[in-house]
Short mmCIF file of C-alpha atoms and ligand atoms in Angstrom, two decimals:
data_model
loop_
_atom_site.label_atom_id
_atom_site.label_comp_id
_atom_site.label_asym_id
_atom_site.label_seq_id
_atom_site.Cartn_x
_atom_site.Cartn_y
_atom_site.Cartn_z
CA MET A 23 -17.48 2.41 -25.27
CA SER A 24 -14.00 2.00 -27.16
CA ARG A 25 -12.20 0.85 -24.17
CA ARG A 26 -8.89 -0.16 -24.74
CA PHE A 27 -7.89 -2.17 -22.03
CA ALA A 28 -4.12 -3.85 -21.78
CA GLY A 29 -5.78 -7.03 -22.61
CA GLN A 30 -4.71 -10.76 -20.98
CA ARG A 31 -1.90 -10.22 -17.90
CA ARG A 32 0.49 -12.42 -18.79
CA PRO A 33 2.96 -14.63 -16.42
CA PHE A 34 5.39 -12.39 -14.68
CA LYS A 35 9.02 -12.88 -16.33
CA PRO A 36 11.53 -12.69 -13.43
CA PHE A 37 14.65 -12.03 -15.98
CA ARG A 38 12.88 -9.41 -18.48
CA ALA A 39 11.78 -7.64 -15.37
CA ALA A 40 15.12 -7.45 -14.06
CA VAL A 41 16.89 -5.84 -17.27
CA PHE A 42 13.96 -3.23 -16.72
CA LEU A 43 14.70 -3.15 -13.20
CA LEU A 44 18.38 -2.28 -13.95
CA LEU A 45 17.86 0.21 -16.59
CA ILE A 46 15.47 1.91 -14.64
CA VAL A 47 17.17 2.30 -11.13
CA VAL A 48 20.60 2.02 -12.36
CA SER A 49 20.66 4.57 -15.09
CA PRO A 50 20.14 7.56 -12.91
CA VAL A 51 23.54 7.20 -11.24
CA LEU A 52 25.46 6.23 -14.83
CA THR A 53 27.39 9.54 -15.96
CA SER A 54 28.91 10.03 -19.44
CA CYS A 55 29.60 12.97 -21.02
CA GLY A 56 27.18 15.86 -20.66
CA GLU A 57 24.99 13.65 -18.52
CA ASN A 58 24.36 14.98 -14.63
CA THR A 59 22.60 13.16 -12.43
CA ASP A 60 21.97 13.90 -8.68
CA SER A 61 19.68 11.69 -5.69
CA PHE A 62 18.52 13.28 -2.49
CA PHE A 63 15.80 13.42 0.05
CA ALA A 64 13.32 16.09 -0.45
CA LEU A 65 9.58 16.36 -0.05
CA ASP A 66 9.60 13.54 2.43
CA THR A 67 10.54 10.92 -0.37
CA SER A 68 13.51 9.75 -2.33
CA ILE A 69 14.23 12.40 -5.86
CA SER A 70 16.71 11.28 -8.91
CA ILE A 71 17.76 13.58 -11.40
CA LYS A 72 19.18 12.76 -14.55
CA ILE A 73 19.85 15.05 -17.67
CA LYS A 74 21.66 15.55 -20.75
CA GLY A 75 22.96 19.25 -19.62
CA SER A 76 25.38 20.60 -17.19
CA GLU A 77 25.85 20.77 -13.28
CA GLU A 78 24.75 24.44 -13.63
CA ASP A 79 21.42 22.73 -15.42
CA LEU A 80 21.25 20.18 -12.56
CA ALA A 81 21.69 22.83 -9.83
CA ALA A 82 18.72 25.11 -11.08
CA LEU A 83 16.52 21.98 -11.13
CA LYS A 84 17.86 20.97 -7.32
CA ASP A 85 17.38 24.59 -6.30
CA GLU A 86 13.61 24.98 -7.71
CA ILE A 87 13.05 21.35 -5.87
CA CYS A 88 14.32 22.62 -2.35
CA ALA A 89 12.66 25.77 -2.80
CA PHE A 90 9.19 24.53 -3.43
CA ASP A 91 9.51 21.92 -0.48
CA ALA A 92 10.05 25.02 2.03
CA LEU A 93 7.28 26.53 0.70
CA PHE A 94 4.89 23.87 0.48
CA SER A 95 5.89 21.82 3.51
CA PRO A 96 3.20 21.16 5.90
CA ASN A 97 5.82 22.77 8.57
CA GLY A 98 8.42 25.74 8.45
CA THR A 99 8.98 29.50 8.92
CA GLN A 100 9.13 29.61 4.93
CA SER A 101 5.86 27.38 4.68
CA ALA A 102 2.92 29.46 2.50
CA ILE A 103 0.79 26.20 3.11
CA ALA A 104 1.86 26.18 7.16
CA ALA A 105 1.21 29.99 7.62
CA LEU A 106 -2.04 29.64 5.85
CA ASN A 107 -2.98 26.83 8.22
CA ARG A 108 -1.97 28.78 11.02
CA GLU A 109 -3.35 32.52 9.66
CA LYS A 110 -5.99 31.52 7.42
CA LYS A 111 -4.61 33.70 4.90
CA VAL A 112 -1.77 33.94 2.60
CA SER A 113 0.06 35.74 0.03
CA ASP A 114 2.27 33.96 -2.39
CA GLU A 115 2.02 33.67 -6.28
CA TRP A 116 3.37 30.19 -6.64
CA ALA A 117 1.15 29.12 -3.56
CA PHE A 118 -2.28 30.86 -4.69
CA ASP A 119 -1.39 28.97 -8.35
CA VAL A 120 -1.29 25.54 -7.08
CA LEU A 121 -4.15 25.80 -4.05
CA LYS A 122 -6.22 28.00 -6.73
CA GLU A 123 -5.51 24.24 -9.51
CA ALA A 124 -6.06 21.99 -6.56
CA GLU A 125 -9.50 23.61 -5.67
CA GLU A 126 -10.09 23.56 -9.43
CA TYR A 127 -9.58 19.36 -9.26
CA ARG A 128 -11.70 19.15 -6.41
CA VAL A 129 -14.58 20.57 -8.11
CA LEU A 130 -13.49 18.72 -11.24
CA THR A 131 -13.18 15.22 -9.62
CA GLY A 132 -16.42 15.70 -7.84
CA GLY A 133 -14.63 15.71 -4.57
CA ALA A 134 -12.71 12.48 -4.65
CA PHE A 135 -9.76 14.61 -4.71
CA ASP A 136 -9.74 17.28 -1.82
CA PRO A 137 -7.06 19.72 -0.53
CA ARG A 138 -8.81 20.16 2.82
CA LEU A 139 -7.92 16.65 4.02
CA GLY A 140 -4.90 17.57 6.00
CA ALA A 141 -6.30 17.13 9.97
CA LEU A 142 -8.08 13.90 8.77
CA SER A 143 -4.45 12.49 7.58
CA SER A 144 -3.55 13.00 10.99
CA LEU A 145 -6.05 11.77 13.00
CA TRP A 146 -5.13 8.80 11.32
CA GLY A 147 -1.76 9.56 12.15
CA PHE A 148 -0.33 9.59 8.79
CA GLY A 149 2.79 12.02 9.05
CA THR A 150 2.77 11.52 12.83
CA GLY A 151 4.50 8.42 13.06
CA LYS A 152 1.54 7.50 15.49
CA THR A 153 -0.64 5.47 13.19
CA ALA A 154 -4.09 4.03 14.71
CA VAL A 155 -7.73 3.43 13.34
CA PRO A 156 -9.42 6.45 15.03
CA PRO A 157 -12.92 6.45 16.74
CA GLN A 158 -15.70 7.14 14.35
CA ASP A 159 -17.11 9.63 15.89
CA LYS A 160 -13.91 11.64 15.47
CA ILE A 161 -13.33 10.66 12.03
CA ALA A 162 -16.97 12.22 11.15
CA SER A 163 -17.18 15.26 13.43
CA LEU A 164 -13.27 16.14 11.68
CA LEU A 165 -14.74 15.52 8.05
CA GLU A 166 -17.47 17.34 8.56
CA LYS A 167 -15.45 20.25 9.79
CA SER A 168 -13.10 20.05 7.10
CA LEU A 169 -15.52 19.74 4.08
CA ALA A 170 -17.45 23.13 5.79
CA SER A 171 -14.08 25.09 5.23
CA GLU A 172 -13.79 27.03 2.02
CA PHE A 173 -11.51 28.72 0.08
CA ASP A 174 -11.24 32.36 -1.03
CA PHE A 175 -9.13 33.40 -3.55
CA ASP A 176 -8.22 37.37 -4.63
CA GLY A 177 -6.41 37.17 -7.67
CA LYS A 178 -5.26 40.94 -7.68
CA THR A 179 -3.07 40.13 -4.48
CA LYS A 180 -2.48 36.73 -5.30
CA THR A 181 -3.98 35.99 -1.81
CA VAL A 182 -5.82 32.70 -0.56
CA SER A 183 -7.95 32.86 2.66
CA LEU A 184 -9.68 29.78 4.40
CA SER A 185 -12.68 29.85 6.54
CA GLY A 186 -13.54 27.24 8.79
CA GLU A 187 -11.13 24.76 10.67
CA ALA A 188 -9.58 22.77 7.60
CA VAL A 189 -5.80 21.62 7.31
CA VAL A 190 -5.05 22.27 4.30
CA ASP A 191 -2.24 19.17 2.32
CA LEU A 192 -1.10 19.28 -1.02
CA GLY A 193 0.40 16.00 -0.70
CA ALA A 194 -1.59 14.73 -3.65
CA VAL A 195 -1.08 17.86 -6.34
CA GLY A 196 2.40 19.27 -5.03
CA LYS A 197 4.64 17.13 -7.02
CA GLY A 198 2.79 17.18 -9.89
CA ALA A 199 2.99 21.08 -9.88
CA LEU A 200 6.55 20.79 -8.99
CA ALA A 201 7.28 18.87 -11.91
CA ASP A 202 5.24 21.06 -14.43
CA ARG A 203 7.55 24.02 -13.16
CA LEU A 204 10.58 21.39 -13.44
CA ARG A 205 9.89 20.75 -17.00
CA GLU A 206 9.63 24.39 -17.97
CA ILE A 207 13.17 25.10 -16.69
CA CYS A 208 14.71 22.38 -18.80
CA GLU A 209 12.43 24.19 -21.75
CA GLU A 210 14.13 27.27 -20.59
CA ARG A 211 17.75 26.16 -19.92
CA GLY A 212 17.57 23.71 -23.36
CA ILE A 213 17.77 20.63 -21.78
CA GLY A 214 16.65 18.09 -24.49
CA SER A 215 16.94 14.91 -22.37
CA ALA A 216 15.89 14.16 -18.61
CA LEU A 217 14.21 11.74 -16.16
CA ILE A 218 12.88 13.06 -12.72
CA SER A 219 11.47 10.86 -10.32
CA LEU A 220 9.89 12.43 -7.44
CA GLY A 221 8.79 9.45 -5.24
CA GLY A 222 5.98 8.12 -7.35
CA ASN A 223 6.00 10.51 -9.80
CA LEU A 224 8.29 10.71 -13.00
CA THR A 225 9.00 13.14 -15.47
CA VAL A 226 10.43 12.26 -18.92
CA VAL A 227 11.73 15.05 -21.10
CA GLY A 228 12.56 14.02 -24.54
CA LYS A 229 13.49 10.79 -25.49
CA LYS A 230 16.32 8.15 -25.35
CA ALA A 231 19.29 8.92 -27.46
CA GLY A 232 18.62 7.36 -31.25
CA GLY A 233 15.22 9.45 -30.67
CA LYS A 234 13.26 6.40 -28.61
CA ALA A 235 10.73 6.10 -26.24
CA ARG A 236 11.75 5.54 -22.82
CA THR A 237 10.13 2.35 -21.60
CA ILE A 238 8.78 2.71 -17.84
CA ALA A 239 7.83 -0.03 -15.57
CA ILE A 240 4.59 0.03 -13.51
CA LEU A 241 4.52 -1.62 -10.17
CA GLY A 242 2.03 -4.43 -8.99
CA PRO A 243 0.10 -4.49 -6.12
CA ASP A 244 3.22 -6.16 -4.05
CA GLY A 245 4.80 -2.41 -4.59
CA SER A 246 8.20 -4.68 -6.41
CA SER A 247 7.36 -6.38 -8.96
CA TYR A 248 6.32 -5.33 -12.59
CA ALA A 249 2.57 -5.36 -13.67
CA CYS A 250 2.90 -3.83 -17.17
CA PHE A 251 5.06 -0.94 -18.96
CA ILE A 252 4.54 1.91 -20.85
CA GLU A 253 6.77 3.99 -23.28
CA ALA A 254 6.97 7.43 -22.49
CA ALA A 255 8.39 10.63 -24.14
CA ASP A 256 8.05 14.32 -23.66
CA THR A 257 5.19 13.31 -20.53
CA HIS A 258 4.59 12.58 -16.98
CA ILE A 259 3.58 9.33 -15.18
CA VAL A 260 1.94 9.98 -11.34
CA THR A 261 1.37 6.46 -9.50
CA SER A 262 -1.14 6.29 -6.47
CA GLY A 263 -0.80 3.55 -5.03
CA VAL A 264 -2.21 1.98 -1.67
CA TYR A 265 1.18 -0.12 -1.26
CA GLN A 266 2.89 3.38 -1.18
CA ARG A 267 2.22 3.81 2.43
CA PHE A 268 0.02 2.22 4.76
CA PHE A 269 0.19 0.65 8.62
CA GLU A 270 -1.96 -2.58 9.80
CA GLN A 271 -4.40 -3.03 12.28
CA ASP A 272 -5.91 -6.28 13.62
CA GLY A 273 -5.22 -8.06 10.08
CA LYS A 274 -6.62 -4.80 8.07
CA ARG A 275 -4.70 -2.18 6.07
CA TYR A 276 -5.08 0.77 5.92
CA CYS A 277 -3.86 3.61 3.00
CA HIS A 278 -2.81 7.02 2.93
CA VAL A 279 -5.06 7.43 0.57
CA LEU A 280 -8.29 9.00 2.30
CA ASP A 281 -11.80 8.64 0.27
CA PRO A 282 -13.43 12.18 1.19
CA SER A 283 -16.96 10.25 1.48
CA THR A 284 -15.85 8.75 4.18
CA GLY A 285 -12.88 10.42 5.94
CA SER A 286 -11.13 6.64 5.83
CA PRO A 287 -8.27 4.82 4.01
CA VAL A 288 -9.78 4.05 0.11
CA ASP A 289 -11.01 0.54 0.23
CA ASN A 290 -11.70 -0.69 -2.73
CA GLU A 291 -10.47 -2.82 -5.52
CA LEU A 292 -7.64 -1.12 -6.40
CA SER A 293 -3.92 -1.24 -5.66
CA SER A 294 -3.25 1.45 -8.09
CA VAL A 295 -3.83 3.92 -10.48
CA THR A 296 -1.33 5.84 -13.03
CA ILE A 297 -2.11 8.91 -14.85
CA VAL A 298 0.18 10.10 -18.21
CA SER A 299 -0.53 13.44 -19.00
CA GLU A 300 1.47 16.19 -20.13
CA ASN A 301 -0.12 18.34 -17.20
CA GLY A 302 1.92 17.30 -13.79
CA ALA A 303 -0.27 18.61 -11.42
CA TYR A 304 -3.16 17.04 -13.36
CA ALA A 305 -1.59 13.61 -13.21
CA ASP A 306 -0.91 14.01 -9.79
CA ALA A 307 -4.50 15.39 -8.52
CA LEU A 308 -6.06 12.47 -10.79
CA SER A 309 -3.71 9.43 -9.81
CA THR A 310 -5.36 10.17 -6.34
CA ALA A 311 -8.62 10.92 -7.26
CA LEU A 312 -9.34 7.70 -9.37
CA LEU A 313 -7.95 5.35 -6.84
CA VAL A 314 -10.51 7.33 -4.52
CA MET A 315 -12.85 6.61 -7.36
CA GLY A 316 -12.94 2.79 -7.99
CA GLY A 317 -12.73 0.88 -11.10
CA GLU A 318 -16.20 1.97 -12.62
CA LYS A 319 -16.61 5.38 -11.43
CA ALA A 320 -12.72 6.18 -12.96
CA LEU A 321 -13.41 4.49 -16.32
CA ALA A 322 -16.36 6.58 -16.38
CA PHE A 323 -14.84 9.46 -15.68
CA TRP A 324 -12.18 9.06 -18.06
CA GLU A 325 -14.76 8.54 -20.73
CA THR A 326 -15.94 12.13 -20.02
CA ARG A 327 -12.83 13.35 -20.40
CA ARG A 328 -10.55 11.47 -22.63
CA ASP A 329 -7.67 14.13 -21.96
CA PHE A 330 -5.21 11.58 -20.14
CA GLU A 331 -4.40 8.36 -20.35
CA ALA A 332 -4.40 6.06 -17.19
CA ILE A 333 -3.65 2.48 -16.08
CA PHE A 334 -5.62 0.76 -13.46
CA ILE A 335 -4.11 -2.30 -11.51
CA ARG A 336 -6.78 -4.27 -9.23
CA LYS A 337 -5.59 -5.98 -6.03
CA ASP A 338 -5.91 -9.49 -7.76
CA GLY A 339 -3.03 -8.32 -10.06
CA GLU A 340 -5.35 -7.69 -12.92
CA VAL A 341 -4.15 -4.53 -15.21
CA PHE A 342 -6.63 -2.49 -17.27
CA SER A 343 -5.78 0.64 -19.14
CA THR A 344 -6.61 3.34 -22.01
CA GLY A 345 -4.55 1.56 -23.97
CA ILE A 346 -0.83 2.46 -23.51
CA ALA A 347 0.26 -0.53 -21.26
CA TYR A 348 1.39 -3.44 -22.52
CA THR A 349 2.90 -7.02 -20.65
CA LEU A 350 5.95 -8.57 -21.73
CA PRO A 351 5.05 -11.93 -23.81
P1 LIG B 426 -0.66 10.52 -3.86
O1 LIG B 426 0.35 10.06 -3.19
O2 LIG B 426 -0.55 11.88 -4.76
O3 LIG B 426 -2.02 9.85 -4.13
O4 LIG B 426 -1.13 11.47 -2.48
C1 LIG B 426 -1.57 11.06 -1.02
C2 LIG B 426 -1.22 12.16 -0.06
O5 LIG B 426 -2.55 13.48 -0.42
C3 LIG B 426 -1.63 11.91 1.51
O6 LIG B 426 -0.43 11.26 1.94
C4 LIG B 426 -2.09 12.48 1.87
O7 LIG B 426 -1.61 13.84 2.25
C5 LIG B 426 -3.06 13.61 0.78
N1 LIG B 426 -4.65 13.03 0.65
C6 LIG B 426 -4.92 11.90 1.04
N2 LIG B 426 -6.13 11.62 0.56
C7 LIG B 426 -6.49 12.61 -0.25
C8 LIG B 426 -7.54 12.93 -0.83
N3 LIG B 426 -8.73 11.76 -1.35
N4 LIG B 426 -7.47 14.12 -2.10
C9 LIG B 426 -6.61 14.88 -1.43
N5 LIG B 426 -5.13 14.66 -1.08
C10 LIG B 426 -5.51 13.52 -0.21
MG1 LIG B 427 -1.80 12.66 -6.43
#
């Protein structure tokens, strides 16, 4: 097996890291001729867009993000997902496509990614503002009900039906699916260079001036210092990390990613998984799924597919990758 790991982790260099931090954090607010930027809150996260393009181009991307937010949000009168959870049926082409893709990823990952865990996330208090460890019997019964629900897809009418009591949650794939659409818009409008950040999802369109790939820093287990770097052009970089959303109870941390085999937050040796792929929805679903799988199963999964790149960062700070990550000398 030719695993191409990032190799030995080198000591963290604060000065070099600070330069990269400056580049990545500050660059979205710099404007020059032909560059336009925007940052705002949507999809329950911070969004930033930097493009080489017009204000109209920027507005087109923002409009798409807002349209997606309204259609895929867990609540709201315009939300297809809220309608599906309420009425067990929804007809909408965009929602149909994303739900169908999500169901395909559930099957592909052996259920490590599962879009039917909304009720369990709420039980743990994520998204409700009242996080707490629930009683084990409640977790078990809700998990059983959630996994018993099934989707039905009617391609002719673009209608999705859901049997049983599961609550659909596309939090682990939605931003990736949106990023795919945003890349299409860039192509349609001739936006040759863009950097779009949707929370933990980064989309790089084109290359930097001079034809160079962009250097992207990947966060370490503390969620603030950098563990490694990659070079990226025309791709999506999606990270799922246990430090992104969590609560603590009795000295133990509980993160927002649930293991569908237990109904409880993921608890293995991994701190984060970053996936690099030209398919944003795939990268998003896999970042969540491989975090659930843990390092060994995740590497075995990668071996069977080899159609994406991955960076695994363990809680002890060790970095493994499929060959793309490097550390600074
Ligand atoms: P991500 O940050 O992409 O890993 O997505 C995490 C979000 O997806 C959570 O906040 C939940 O809304 C939802 N989620 C949690 N666990 C899973 C899972 N195993 N499969 C699919 N969605 C999940
Ligand atoms: Mg994800």
